[in-house]
mmCIF file of C-alpha atoms in Angstrom:
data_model
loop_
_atom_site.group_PDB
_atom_site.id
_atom_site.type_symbol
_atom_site.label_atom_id
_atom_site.label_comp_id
_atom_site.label_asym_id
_atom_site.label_seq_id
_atom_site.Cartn_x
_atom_site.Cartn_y
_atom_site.Cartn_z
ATOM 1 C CA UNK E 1 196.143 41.379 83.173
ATOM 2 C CA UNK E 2 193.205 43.094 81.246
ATOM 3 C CA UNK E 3 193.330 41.893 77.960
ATOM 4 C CA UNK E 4 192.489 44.842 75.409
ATOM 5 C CA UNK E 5 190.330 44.401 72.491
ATOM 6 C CA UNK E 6 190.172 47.221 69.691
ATOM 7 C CA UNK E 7 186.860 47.240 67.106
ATOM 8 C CA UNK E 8 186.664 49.385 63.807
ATOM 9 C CA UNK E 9 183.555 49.572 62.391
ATOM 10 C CA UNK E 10 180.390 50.777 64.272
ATOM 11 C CA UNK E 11 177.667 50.527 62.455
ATOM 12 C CA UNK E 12 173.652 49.315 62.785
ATOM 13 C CA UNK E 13 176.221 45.988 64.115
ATOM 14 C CA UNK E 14 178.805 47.044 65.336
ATOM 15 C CA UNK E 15 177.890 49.420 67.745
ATOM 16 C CA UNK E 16 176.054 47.568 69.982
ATOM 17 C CA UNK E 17 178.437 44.596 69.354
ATOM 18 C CA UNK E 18 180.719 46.745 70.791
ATOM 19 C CA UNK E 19 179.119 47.944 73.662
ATOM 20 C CA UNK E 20 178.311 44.231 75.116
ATOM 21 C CA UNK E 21 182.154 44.037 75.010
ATOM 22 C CA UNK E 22 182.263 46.549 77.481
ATOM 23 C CA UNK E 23 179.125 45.030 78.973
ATOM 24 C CA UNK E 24 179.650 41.787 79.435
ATOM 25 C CA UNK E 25 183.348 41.222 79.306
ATOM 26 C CA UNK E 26 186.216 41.780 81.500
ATOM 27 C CA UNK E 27 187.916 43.985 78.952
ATOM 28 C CA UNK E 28 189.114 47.263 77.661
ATOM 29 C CA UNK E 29 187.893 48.503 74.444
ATOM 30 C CA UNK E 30 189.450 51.385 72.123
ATOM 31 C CA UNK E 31 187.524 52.351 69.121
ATOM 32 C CA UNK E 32 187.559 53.610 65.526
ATOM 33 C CA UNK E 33 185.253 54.488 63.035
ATOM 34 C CA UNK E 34 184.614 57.230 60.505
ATOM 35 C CA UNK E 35 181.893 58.982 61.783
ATOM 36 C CA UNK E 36 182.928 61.164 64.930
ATOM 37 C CA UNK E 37 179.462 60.699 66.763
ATOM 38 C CA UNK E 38 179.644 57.181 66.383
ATOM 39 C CA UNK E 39 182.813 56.919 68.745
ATOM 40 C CA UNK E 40 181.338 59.597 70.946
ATOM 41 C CA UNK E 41 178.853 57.318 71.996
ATOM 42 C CA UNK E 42 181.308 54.722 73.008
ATOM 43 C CA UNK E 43 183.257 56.458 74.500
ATOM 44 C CA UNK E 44 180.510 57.709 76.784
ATOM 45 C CA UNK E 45 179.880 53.648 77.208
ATOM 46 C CA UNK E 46 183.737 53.485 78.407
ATOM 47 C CA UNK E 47 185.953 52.648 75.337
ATOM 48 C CA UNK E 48 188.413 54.941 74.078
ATOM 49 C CA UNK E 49 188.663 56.493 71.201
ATOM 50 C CA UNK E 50 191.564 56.458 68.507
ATOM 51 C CA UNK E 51 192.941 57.949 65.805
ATOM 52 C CA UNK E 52 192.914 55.477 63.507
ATOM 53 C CA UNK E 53 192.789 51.333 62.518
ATOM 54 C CA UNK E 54 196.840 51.569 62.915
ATOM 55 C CA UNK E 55 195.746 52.938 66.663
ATOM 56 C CA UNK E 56 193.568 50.672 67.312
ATOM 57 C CA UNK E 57 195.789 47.745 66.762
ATOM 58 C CA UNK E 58 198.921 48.900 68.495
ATOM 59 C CA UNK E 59 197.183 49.309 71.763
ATOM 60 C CA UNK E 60 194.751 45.691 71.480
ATOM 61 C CA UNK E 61 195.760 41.730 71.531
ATOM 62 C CA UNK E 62 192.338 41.034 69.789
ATOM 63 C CA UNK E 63 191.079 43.601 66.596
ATOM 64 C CA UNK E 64 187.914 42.938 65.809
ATOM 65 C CA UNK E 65 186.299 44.708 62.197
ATOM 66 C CA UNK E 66 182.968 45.034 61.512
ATOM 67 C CA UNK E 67 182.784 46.628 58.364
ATOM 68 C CA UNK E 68 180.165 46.886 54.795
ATOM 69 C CA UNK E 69 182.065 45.054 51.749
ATOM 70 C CA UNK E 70 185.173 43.404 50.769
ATOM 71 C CA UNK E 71 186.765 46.956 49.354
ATOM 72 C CA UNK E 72 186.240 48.300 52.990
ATOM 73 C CA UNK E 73 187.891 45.459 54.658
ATOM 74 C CA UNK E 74 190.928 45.672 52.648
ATOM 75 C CA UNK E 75 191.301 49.656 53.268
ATOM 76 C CA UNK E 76 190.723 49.137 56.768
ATOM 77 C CA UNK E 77 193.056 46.253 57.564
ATOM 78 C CA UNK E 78 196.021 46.472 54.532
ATOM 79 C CA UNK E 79 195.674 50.178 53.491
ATOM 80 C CA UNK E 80 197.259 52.724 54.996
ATOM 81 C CA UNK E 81 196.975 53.725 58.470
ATOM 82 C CA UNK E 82 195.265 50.093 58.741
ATOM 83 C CA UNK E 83 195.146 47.495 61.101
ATOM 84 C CA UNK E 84 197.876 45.493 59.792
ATOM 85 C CA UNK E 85 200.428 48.495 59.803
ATOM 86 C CA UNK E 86 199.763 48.588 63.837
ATOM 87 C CA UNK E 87 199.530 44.709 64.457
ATOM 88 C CA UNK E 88 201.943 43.069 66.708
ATOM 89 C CA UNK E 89 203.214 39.608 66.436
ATOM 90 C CA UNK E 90 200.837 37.463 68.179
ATOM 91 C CA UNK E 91 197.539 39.335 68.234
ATOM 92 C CA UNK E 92 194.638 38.563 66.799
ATOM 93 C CA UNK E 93 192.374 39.812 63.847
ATOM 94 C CA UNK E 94 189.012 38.763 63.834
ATOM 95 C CA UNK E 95 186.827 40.035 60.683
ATOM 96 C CA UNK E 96 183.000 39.990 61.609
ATOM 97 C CA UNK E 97 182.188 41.538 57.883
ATOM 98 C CA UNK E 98 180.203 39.658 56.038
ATOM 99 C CA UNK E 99 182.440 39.698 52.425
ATOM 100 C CA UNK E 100 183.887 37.618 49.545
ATOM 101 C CA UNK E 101 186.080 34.899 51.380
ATOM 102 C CA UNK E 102 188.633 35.386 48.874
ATOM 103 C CA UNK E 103 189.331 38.595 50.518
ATOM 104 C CA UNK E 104 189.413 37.044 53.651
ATOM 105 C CA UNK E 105 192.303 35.013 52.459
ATOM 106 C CA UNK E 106 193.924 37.493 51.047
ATOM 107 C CA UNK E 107 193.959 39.508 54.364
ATOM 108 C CA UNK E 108 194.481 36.565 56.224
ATOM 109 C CA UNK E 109 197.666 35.985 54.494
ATOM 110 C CA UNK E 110 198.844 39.191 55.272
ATOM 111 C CA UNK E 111 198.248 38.934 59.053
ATOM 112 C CA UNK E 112 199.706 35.737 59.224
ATOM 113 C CA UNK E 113 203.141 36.886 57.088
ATOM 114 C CA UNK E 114 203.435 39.510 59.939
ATOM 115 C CA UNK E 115 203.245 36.628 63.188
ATOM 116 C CA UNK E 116 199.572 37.345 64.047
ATOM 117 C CA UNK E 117 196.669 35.416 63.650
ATOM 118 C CA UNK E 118 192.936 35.620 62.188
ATOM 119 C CA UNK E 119 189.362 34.413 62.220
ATOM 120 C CA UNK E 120 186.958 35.337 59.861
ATOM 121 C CA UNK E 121 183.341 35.196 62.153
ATOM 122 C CA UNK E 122 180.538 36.584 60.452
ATOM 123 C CA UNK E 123 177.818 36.934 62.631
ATOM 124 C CA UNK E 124 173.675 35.870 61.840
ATOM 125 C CA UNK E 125 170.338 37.231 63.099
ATOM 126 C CA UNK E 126 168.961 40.905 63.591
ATOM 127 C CA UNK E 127 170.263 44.169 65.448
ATOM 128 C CA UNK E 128 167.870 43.179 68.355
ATOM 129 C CA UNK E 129 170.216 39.999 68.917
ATOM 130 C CA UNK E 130 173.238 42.658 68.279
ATOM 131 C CA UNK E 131 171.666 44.799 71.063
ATOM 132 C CA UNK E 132 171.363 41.911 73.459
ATOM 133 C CA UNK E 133 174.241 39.793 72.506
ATOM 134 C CA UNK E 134 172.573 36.694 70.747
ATOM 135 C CA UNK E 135 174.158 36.773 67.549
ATOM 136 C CA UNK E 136 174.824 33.808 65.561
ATOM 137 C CA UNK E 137 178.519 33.658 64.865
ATOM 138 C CA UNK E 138 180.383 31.604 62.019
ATOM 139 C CA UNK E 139 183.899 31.590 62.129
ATOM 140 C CA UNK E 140 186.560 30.447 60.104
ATOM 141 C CA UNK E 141 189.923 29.930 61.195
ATOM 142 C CA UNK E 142 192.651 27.615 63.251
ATOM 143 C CA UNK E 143 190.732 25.780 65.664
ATOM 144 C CA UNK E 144 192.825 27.079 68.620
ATOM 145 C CA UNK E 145 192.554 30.543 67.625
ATOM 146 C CA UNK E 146 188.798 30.157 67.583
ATOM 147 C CA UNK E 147 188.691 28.514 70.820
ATOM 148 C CA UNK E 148 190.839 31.271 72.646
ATOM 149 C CA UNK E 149 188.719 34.217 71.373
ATOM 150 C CA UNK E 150 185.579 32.261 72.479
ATOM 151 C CA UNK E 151 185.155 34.158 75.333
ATOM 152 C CA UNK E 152 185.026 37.572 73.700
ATOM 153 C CA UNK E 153 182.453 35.943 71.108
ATOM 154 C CA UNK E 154 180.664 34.870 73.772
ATOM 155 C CA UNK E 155 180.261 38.498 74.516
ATOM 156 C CA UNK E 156 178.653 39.230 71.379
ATOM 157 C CA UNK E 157 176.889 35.646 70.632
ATOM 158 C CA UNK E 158 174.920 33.298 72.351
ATOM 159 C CA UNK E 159 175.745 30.522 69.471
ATOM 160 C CA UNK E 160 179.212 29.914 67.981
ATOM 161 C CA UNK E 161 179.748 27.512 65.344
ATOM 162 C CA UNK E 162 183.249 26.675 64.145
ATOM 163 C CA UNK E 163 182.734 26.273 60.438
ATOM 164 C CA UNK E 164 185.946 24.947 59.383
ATOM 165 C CA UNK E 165 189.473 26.611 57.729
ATOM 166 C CA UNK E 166 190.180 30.655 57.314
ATOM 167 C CA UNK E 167 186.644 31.535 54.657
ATOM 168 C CA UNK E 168 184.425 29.117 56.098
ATOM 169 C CA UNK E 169 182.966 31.439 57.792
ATOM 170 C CA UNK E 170 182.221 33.861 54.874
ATOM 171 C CA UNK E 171 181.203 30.931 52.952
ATOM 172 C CA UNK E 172 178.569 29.917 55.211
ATOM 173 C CA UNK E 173 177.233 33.592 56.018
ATOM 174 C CA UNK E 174 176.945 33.659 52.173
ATOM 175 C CA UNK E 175 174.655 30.473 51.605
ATOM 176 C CA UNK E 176 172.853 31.213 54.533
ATOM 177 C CA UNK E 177 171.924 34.949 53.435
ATOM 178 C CA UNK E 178 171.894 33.934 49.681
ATOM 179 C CA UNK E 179 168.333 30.733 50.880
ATOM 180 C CA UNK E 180 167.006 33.399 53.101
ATOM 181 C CA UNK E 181 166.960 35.609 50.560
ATOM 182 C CA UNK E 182 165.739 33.178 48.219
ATOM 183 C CA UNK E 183 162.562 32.617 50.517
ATOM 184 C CA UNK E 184 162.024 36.557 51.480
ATOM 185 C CA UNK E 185 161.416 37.085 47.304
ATOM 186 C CA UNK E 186 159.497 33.457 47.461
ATOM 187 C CA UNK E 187 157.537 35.000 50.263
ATOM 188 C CA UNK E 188 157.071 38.022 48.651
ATOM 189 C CA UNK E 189 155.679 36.328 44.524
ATOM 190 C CA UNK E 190 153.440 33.592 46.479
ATOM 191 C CA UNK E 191 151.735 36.171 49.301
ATOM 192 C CA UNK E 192 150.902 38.733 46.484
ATOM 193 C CA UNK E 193 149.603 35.661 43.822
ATOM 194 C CA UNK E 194 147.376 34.664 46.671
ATOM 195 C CA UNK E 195 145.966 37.856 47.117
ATOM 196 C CA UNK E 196 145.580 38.600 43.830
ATOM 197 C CA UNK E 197 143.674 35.690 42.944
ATOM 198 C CA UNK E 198 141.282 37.087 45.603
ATOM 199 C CA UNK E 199 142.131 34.935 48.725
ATOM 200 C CA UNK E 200 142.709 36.736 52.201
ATOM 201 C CA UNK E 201 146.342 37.059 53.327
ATOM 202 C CA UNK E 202 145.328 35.802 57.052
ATOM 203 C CA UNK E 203 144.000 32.746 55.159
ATOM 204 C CA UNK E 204 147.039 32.338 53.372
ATOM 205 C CA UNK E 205 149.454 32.441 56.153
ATOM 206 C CA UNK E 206 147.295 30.028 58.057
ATOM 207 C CA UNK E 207 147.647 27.874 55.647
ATOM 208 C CA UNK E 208 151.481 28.440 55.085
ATOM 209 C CA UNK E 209 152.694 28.189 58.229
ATOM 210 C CA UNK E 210 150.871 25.124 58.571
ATOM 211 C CA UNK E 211 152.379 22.969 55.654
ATOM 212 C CA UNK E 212 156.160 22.189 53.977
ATOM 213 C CA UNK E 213 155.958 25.845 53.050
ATOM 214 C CA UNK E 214 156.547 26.849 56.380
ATOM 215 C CA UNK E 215 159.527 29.688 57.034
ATOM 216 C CA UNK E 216 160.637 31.968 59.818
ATOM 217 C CA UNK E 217 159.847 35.069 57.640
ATOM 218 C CA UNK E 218 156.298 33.799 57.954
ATOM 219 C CA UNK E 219 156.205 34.338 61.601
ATOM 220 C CA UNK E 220 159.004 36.803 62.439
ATOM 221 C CA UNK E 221 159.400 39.226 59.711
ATOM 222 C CA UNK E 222 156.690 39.983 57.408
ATOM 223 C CA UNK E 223 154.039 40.002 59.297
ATOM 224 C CA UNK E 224 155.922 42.668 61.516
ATOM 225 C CA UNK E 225 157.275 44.533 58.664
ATOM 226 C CA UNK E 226 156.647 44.638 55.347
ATOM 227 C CA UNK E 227 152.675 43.350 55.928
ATOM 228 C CA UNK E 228 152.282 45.991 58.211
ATOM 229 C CA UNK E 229 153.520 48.331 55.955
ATOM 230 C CA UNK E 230 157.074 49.308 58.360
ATOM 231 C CA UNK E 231 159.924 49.339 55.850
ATOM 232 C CA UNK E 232 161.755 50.358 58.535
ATOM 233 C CA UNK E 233 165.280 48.537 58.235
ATOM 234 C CA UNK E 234 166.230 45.376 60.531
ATOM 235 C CA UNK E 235 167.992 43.850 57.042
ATOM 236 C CA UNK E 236 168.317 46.384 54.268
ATOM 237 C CA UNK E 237 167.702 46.006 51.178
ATOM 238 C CA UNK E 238 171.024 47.111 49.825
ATOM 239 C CA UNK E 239 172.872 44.536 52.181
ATOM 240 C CA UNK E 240 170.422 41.243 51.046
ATOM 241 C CA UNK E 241 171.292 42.788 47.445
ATOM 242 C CA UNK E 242 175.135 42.614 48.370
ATOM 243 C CA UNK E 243 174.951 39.331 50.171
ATOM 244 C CA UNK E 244 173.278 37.742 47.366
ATOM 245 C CA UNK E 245 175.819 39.318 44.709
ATOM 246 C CA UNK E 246 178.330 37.580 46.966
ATOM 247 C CA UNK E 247 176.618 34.437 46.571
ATOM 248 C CA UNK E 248 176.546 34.155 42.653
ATOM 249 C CA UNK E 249 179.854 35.569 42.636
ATOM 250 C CA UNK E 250 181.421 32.274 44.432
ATOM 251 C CA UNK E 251 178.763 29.959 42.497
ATOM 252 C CA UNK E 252 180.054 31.857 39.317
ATOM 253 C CA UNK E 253 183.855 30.961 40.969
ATOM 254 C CA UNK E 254 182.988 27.231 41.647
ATOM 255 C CA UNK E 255 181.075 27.037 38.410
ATOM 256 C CA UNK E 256 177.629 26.375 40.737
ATOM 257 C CA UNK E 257 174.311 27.428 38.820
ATOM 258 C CA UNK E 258 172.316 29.347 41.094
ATOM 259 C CA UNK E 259 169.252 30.745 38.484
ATOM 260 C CA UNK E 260 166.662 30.794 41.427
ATOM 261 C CA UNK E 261 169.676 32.848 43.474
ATOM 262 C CA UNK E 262 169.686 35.287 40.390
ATOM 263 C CA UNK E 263 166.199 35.611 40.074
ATOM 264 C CA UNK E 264 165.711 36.796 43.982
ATOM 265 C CA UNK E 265 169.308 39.338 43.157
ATOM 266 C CA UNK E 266 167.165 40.804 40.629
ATOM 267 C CA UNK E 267 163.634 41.200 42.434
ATOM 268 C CA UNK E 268 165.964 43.267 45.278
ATOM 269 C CA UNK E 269 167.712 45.453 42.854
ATOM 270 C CA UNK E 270 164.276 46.504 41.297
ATOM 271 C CA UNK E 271 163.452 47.127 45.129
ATOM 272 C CA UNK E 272 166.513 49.566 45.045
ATOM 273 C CA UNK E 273 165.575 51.160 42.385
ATOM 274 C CA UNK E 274 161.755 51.919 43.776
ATOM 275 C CA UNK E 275 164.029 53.664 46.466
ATOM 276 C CA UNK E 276 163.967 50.565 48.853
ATOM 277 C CA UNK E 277 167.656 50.547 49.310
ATOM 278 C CA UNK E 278 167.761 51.179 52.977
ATOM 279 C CA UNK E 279 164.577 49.462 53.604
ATOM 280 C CA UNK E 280 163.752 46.667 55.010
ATOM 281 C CA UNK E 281 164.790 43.812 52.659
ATOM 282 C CA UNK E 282 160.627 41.992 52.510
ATOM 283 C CA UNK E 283 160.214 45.686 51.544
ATOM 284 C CA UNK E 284 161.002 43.766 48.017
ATOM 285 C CA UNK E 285 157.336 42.309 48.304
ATOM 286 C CA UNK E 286 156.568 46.176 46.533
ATOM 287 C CA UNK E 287 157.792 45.011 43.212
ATOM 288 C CA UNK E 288 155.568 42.459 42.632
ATOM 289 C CA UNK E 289 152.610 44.324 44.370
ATOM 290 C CA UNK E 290 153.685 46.978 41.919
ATOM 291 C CA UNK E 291 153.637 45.054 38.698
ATOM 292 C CA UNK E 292 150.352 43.194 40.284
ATOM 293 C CA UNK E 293 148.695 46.051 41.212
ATOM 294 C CA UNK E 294 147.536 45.023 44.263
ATOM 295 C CA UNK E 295 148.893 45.622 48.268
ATOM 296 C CA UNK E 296 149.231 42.812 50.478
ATOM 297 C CA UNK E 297 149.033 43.908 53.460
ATOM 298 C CA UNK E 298 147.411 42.397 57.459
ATOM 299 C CA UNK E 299 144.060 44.808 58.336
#
C-alpha cells in the first residue's frame, strides 16, 4: 500500500522539499500551509490540498513540518486545529524546523503521550540543494524511527546523519549555523580591513583561500553574492539572526560563553536594521563597509 505523507509548511524550503516527495518517492502527499497560492502550486505538482494541520495528519502515516521558529511549531503541531489533534497512534512526526530543541521536546512529548512517534531533522545547505534534493539532514530521534523514515529523507537529502536522542538534531543545526555565521561576519570585518588598508580584494582572496583562513563562503557565497553586489536571499538575514539567537540562547541554558557568537548576532541585527532583513545574510558585510566607508566589492 501507498504510504501517505502530509507536509505543513511551504516555504523558500519547504516547497520544493515537498515537491521531490512527489518526485522522487513512491508516495502520496496532502498539503497545508497559510498562503493559498502556495498549495495551489502543489497541488498542480499532484498533492492535495487540506484544510488544515489536523487534516493533514488524519489522512498521513508520516507529517512532516517545515516551519520559521519555535512559536510556529508549537501552533502548528499542539494548537488548535494542529497536527497532534489529527495524529493517529503510530504515525510519525518529523519536524524539519530549525528551532530551540527544548521545544522539540516539549512537542515530542506530546506526540509520544498520544502513541505516535517523532524525529526532529533539520535540514543544511541552500534552496538549490532544496530544489534538487541534496539537503543535509540532522535528525534526532529513536534510532528505528530514523531508520524507517530514511527513505522519505532520502527524498529530500542526499546526506543523513543520525545525530543522537529527540534535540540532537536542533542542537547540531544550531552550532552549525551559529560557526557559519561566525565566519560570514569574520568574512565580512577581514575582506573590508583589507580593502581599506588599500589592498585589492582579488589579492586578498588569493591569499585566503590559500592559507588556514580558508572557508566555503570564500568560494561559494560571497564572491557570488554579496561581492557582486546580489543581496538577493539564498540565507536571509533575519533567519542567520534567528539561528544565532538560538545559539546563545542554549549557551546561555548550558552556561557556555559564546562572546565571538554575540558579537556576529549583533553585526546581523545592525544588517536588519540597514533594511537587510530579507537579504542575503553576507549582505551583513554593509555594516562594516558602512562604518568603513569603503565597498568591497569584485570589478
Amino acid at each position: 500500500m501507498t504510504q501517505k505523507i502530509g507536509f505543513v509548511g511551504l516555504g523558500a524550503m519547504g516547497r520544493p522539499m515537498s515537491k521531490n516527495i512527489i518526485g522522487k518517492g513512491n508516495y502520496e502527499l496532502i498539503v497545508y500551509d497559510v498562503v493559498d497560492r502556495a498549495v495551489e502550486e502543489l497541488v498542480a505538482h499532484g498533492a492535495k490540498a487540506a484544510a488544515s494541520a489536523a487534516e493533514v495528519a488524519e489522512n498521513s502515516d508520516v507529517i512532516i513540518t517545515m516551519l520559521p521558529n519555535s512559536p510556529d511549531v508549537e501552533a502548528a503541531v499542539l494548537g488548535p486545529g494542529g497536527v497532534l489533534e489529527g495524529m493517529r497512534p503510530g504515525s510519525t512526526l518529523i519536524d524539519m524546523s530549525t528551532i530551540d530543541p527544548a521545544t522539540t521536546r516539549k512537542v515530542a512529548a506530546a506526540v509520544q503521550a498520544k502513541g505516535c512517534s517523532m524525529l526532529d531533522a533539520p535540514v543544511g545547505r541552500s534552496t538549490a540543494n532544496a530544489e534538487d534534493g541534496t539537503l543535509l539532514i540532522m535528525a534526532g530521534g529513536e534510532e528505528d524511527v530514523f531508520e524507517a523514515c530514511k527513505p522519505i529523507l532520502s527524498c529530500m537529502g542526499s546526506d543523513l546523519v543520525h545525530c543522537g536522542p529527540i534535540g540532537s538534531g536542533e542542537i547540531v543545526k544550531i552550532v552549525n549555523n551559529m560557526l557559519t555565521g561566525i565566519i560570514v561576519t569574520a568574512n565580512a570585518e577581514a575582506l573590508t580591513l583589507g580593502v581599506k588598508a588599500g589592498v585589492k580584494l582579488e589579492t586578498l582572496l588569493q591569499v585566503l583561500r590559500s592559507t588556514a583562513a580558508n572557508n566555503g563562503h570564500l568560494h561559494a557565497t560571497y564572491p557570488v553574492k554579496a561581492l557582486k553586489g546580489d543581496f538577493s536571499p539564498g540565507f536571509a538575514v533575519r533567519l542567520a539572526y534567528k539561528d544565532m539567537n538560538l545559539a546563545l540562547s542554549l549557551g546561555g541554558q548550558l552556561s557556555v560563553p559564546l562572546s565571538v557568537a554575540a558579537s556576529s548576532t549583533q553585526l546581523f541585527n545592525m544588517a536588519r536594521g540597514l533594511g537587510h532583513d530579507n537579504h542575503d545574510y553576507t549582505s551583513v558585510i554593509s555594516v562594516v563597509e558602512e562604518c568603513a566607508g569603503v565597498k568591497v566589492r569584485i570589478d
